XYZ file of C-alpha atoms in Angstrom:
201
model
C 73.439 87.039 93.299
C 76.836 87.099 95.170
C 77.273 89.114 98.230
C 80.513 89.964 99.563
C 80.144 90.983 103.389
C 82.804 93.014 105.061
C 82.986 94.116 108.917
C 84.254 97.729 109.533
C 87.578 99.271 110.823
C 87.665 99.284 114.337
C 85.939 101.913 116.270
C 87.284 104.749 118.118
C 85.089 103.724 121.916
C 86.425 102.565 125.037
C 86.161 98.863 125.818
C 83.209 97.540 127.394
C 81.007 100.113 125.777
C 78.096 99.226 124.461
C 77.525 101.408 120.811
C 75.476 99.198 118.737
C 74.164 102.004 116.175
C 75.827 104.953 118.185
C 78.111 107.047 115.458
C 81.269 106.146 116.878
C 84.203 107.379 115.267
C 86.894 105.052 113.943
C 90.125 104.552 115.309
C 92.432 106.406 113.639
C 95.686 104.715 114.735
C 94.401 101.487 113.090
C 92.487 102.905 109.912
C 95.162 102.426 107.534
C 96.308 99.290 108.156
C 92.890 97.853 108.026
C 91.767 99.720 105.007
C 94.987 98.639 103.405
C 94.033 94.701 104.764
C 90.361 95.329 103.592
C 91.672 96.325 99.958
C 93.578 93.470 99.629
C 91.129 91.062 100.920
C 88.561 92.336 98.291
C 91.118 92.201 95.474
C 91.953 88.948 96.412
C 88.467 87.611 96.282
C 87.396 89.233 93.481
C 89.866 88.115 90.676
C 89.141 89.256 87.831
C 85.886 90.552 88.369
C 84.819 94.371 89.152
C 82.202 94.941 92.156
C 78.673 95.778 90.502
C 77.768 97.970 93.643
C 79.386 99.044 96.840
C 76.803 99.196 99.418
C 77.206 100.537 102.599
C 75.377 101.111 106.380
C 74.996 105.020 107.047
C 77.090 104.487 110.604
C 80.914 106.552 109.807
C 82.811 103.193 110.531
C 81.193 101.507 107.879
C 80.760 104.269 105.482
C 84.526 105.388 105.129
C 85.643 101.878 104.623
C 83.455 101.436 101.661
C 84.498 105.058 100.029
C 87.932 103.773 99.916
C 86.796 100.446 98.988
C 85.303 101.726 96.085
C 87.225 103.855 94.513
C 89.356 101.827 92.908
C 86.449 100.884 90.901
C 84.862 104.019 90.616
C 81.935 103.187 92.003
C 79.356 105.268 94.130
C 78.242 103.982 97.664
C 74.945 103.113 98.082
C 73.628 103.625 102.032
C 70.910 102.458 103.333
C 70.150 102.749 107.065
C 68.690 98.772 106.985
C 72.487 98.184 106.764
C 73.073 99.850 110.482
C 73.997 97.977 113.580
C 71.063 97.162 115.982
C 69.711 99.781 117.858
C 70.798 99.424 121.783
C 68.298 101.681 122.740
C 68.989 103.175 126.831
C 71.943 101.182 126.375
C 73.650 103.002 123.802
C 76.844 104.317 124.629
C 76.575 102.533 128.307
C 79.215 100.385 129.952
C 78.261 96.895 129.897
C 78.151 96.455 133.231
C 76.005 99.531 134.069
C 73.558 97.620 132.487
C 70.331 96.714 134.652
C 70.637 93.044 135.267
C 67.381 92.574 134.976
C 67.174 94.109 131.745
C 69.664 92.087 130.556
C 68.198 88.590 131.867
C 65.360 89.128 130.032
C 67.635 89.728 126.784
C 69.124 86.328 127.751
C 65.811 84.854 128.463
C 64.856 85.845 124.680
C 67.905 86.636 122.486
C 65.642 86.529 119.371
C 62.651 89.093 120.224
C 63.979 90.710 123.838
C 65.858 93.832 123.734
C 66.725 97.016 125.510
C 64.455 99.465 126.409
C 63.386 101.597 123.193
C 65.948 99.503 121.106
C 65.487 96.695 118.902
C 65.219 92.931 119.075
C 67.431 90.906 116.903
C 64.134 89.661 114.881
C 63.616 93.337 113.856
C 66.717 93.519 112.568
C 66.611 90.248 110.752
C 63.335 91.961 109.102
C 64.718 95.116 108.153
C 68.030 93.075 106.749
C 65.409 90.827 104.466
C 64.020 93.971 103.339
C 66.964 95.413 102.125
C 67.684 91.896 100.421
C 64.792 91.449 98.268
C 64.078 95.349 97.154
C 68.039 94.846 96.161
C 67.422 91.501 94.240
C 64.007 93.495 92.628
C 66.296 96.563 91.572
C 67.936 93.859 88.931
C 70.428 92.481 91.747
C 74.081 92.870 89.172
C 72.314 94.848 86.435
C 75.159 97.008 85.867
C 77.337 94.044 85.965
C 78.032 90.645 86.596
C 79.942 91.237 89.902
C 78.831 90.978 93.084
C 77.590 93.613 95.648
C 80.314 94.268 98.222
C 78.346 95.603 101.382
C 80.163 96.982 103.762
C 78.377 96.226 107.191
C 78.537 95.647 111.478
C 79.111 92.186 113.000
C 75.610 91.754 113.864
C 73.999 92.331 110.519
C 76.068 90.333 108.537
C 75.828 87.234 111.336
C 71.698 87.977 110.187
C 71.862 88.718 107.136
C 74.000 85.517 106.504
C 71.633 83.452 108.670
C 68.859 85.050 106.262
C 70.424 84.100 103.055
C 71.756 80.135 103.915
C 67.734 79.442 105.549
C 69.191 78.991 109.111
C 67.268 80.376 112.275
C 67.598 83.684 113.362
C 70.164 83.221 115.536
C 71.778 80.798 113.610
C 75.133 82.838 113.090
C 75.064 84.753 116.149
C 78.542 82.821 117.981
C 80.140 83.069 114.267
C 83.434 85.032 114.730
C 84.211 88.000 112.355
C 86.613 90.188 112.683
C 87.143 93.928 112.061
C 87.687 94.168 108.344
C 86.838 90.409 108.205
C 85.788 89.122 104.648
C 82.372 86.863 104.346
C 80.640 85.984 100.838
C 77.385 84.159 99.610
C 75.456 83.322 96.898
C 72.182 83.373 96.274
C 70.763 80.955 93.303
C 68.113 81.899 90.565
C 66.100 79.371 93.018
C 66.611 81.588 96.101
C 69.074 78.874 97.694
C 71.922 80.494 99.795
C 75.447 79.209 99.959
C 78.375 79.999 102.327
C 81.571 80.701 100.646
C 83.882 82.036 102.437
C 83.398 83.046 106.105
C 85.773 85.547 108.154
C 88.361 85.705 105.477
């Protein structure tokens, strides 16, 4: 299987904000440019080959990248809310710094399994991630053709989901940079092994 992973457009929120799976708009002053970057970027990549599905997280910032994405191909998007950002829970939509620091000392204290309150831990997102992973391998992974799934995702799931696919911890990708409309791939043997590609391309 061969997974390309690309980040958003940036988002239309005020610095310091925290959003996680908040349905921020994008930024409209930037959309163009990196659609037109994120078009080029797949191309690129892709060669020859035509994407077999366009996935996408529900979240607007994801979900209007990958309708332009794919319709050069003429290809549906296929959402699926395991694709969102984490959940921030009492956080969402908060300034960073009007965060209780006790709260967030107790994130720190447990990156993996703390959270906010109501909101998830990064574990739970790993989980949901490695759900969406195998019931997409056990729908026939490229059965309507040989290329690979282009997903079009959030920083945080694709640090996970890439941690997920190469065996690594949790956490294992979490300082990995990515940029908005960054490009990441993998490959996932008939064994199960994962390997890194490309990475913030």
């Amino acid at each position: 299987m061969d997974l390309i992973l690309m980040r958003h457009p940036p988002p239309d929120v005020a610095e310091g904000i925290c959003y996680g799976s908040s349905d921020v708009p994008v930024d409209a002053t930037k959309l163009d440019a990196c659609l037109a970057t994120m078009r080029a970027r797949l191309a690129d990549r892709l060669g020859d080959a035509v994407p077999a599905v366009m996935h996408a997280s529900p979240l607007h910032r994801a979900r209007i990248a990958a309708l332009h994405l794919a319709l050069p191909y003429d290809l549906p998007v296929r959402e699926d809310a395991r694709l969102a950002e984490i959940h921030f829970g009492e956080w969402e939509m908060q300034p960073w710094q009007d965060v209780v620091r006790a709260e967030l000392e107790r994130w720190a204290e447990d990156p993996e399994h703390g959270g906010a309150p109501g909101g998830e831990s990064a574990a739970q997102v790993a989980s949901r991630l490695a759900a969406w992973l195998a019931a997409t391998r056990a729908a026939g992974e490229s059965a309507e053709s040989g290329g690979p799934h282009v997903v079009v995702a959030h920083a945080g799931p694709i640090r996970l989901l890439t941690a997920h696919v190469l065996g690594l911890p949790v956490l294992g990708c979490l300082r990995w940079p990515i940029a908005f409309g960054g490009l990441c791939r993998v490959t996932i043997g008939a064994d199960g092994r994962g390997q890194l590609v490309h990475w913030n391309v």
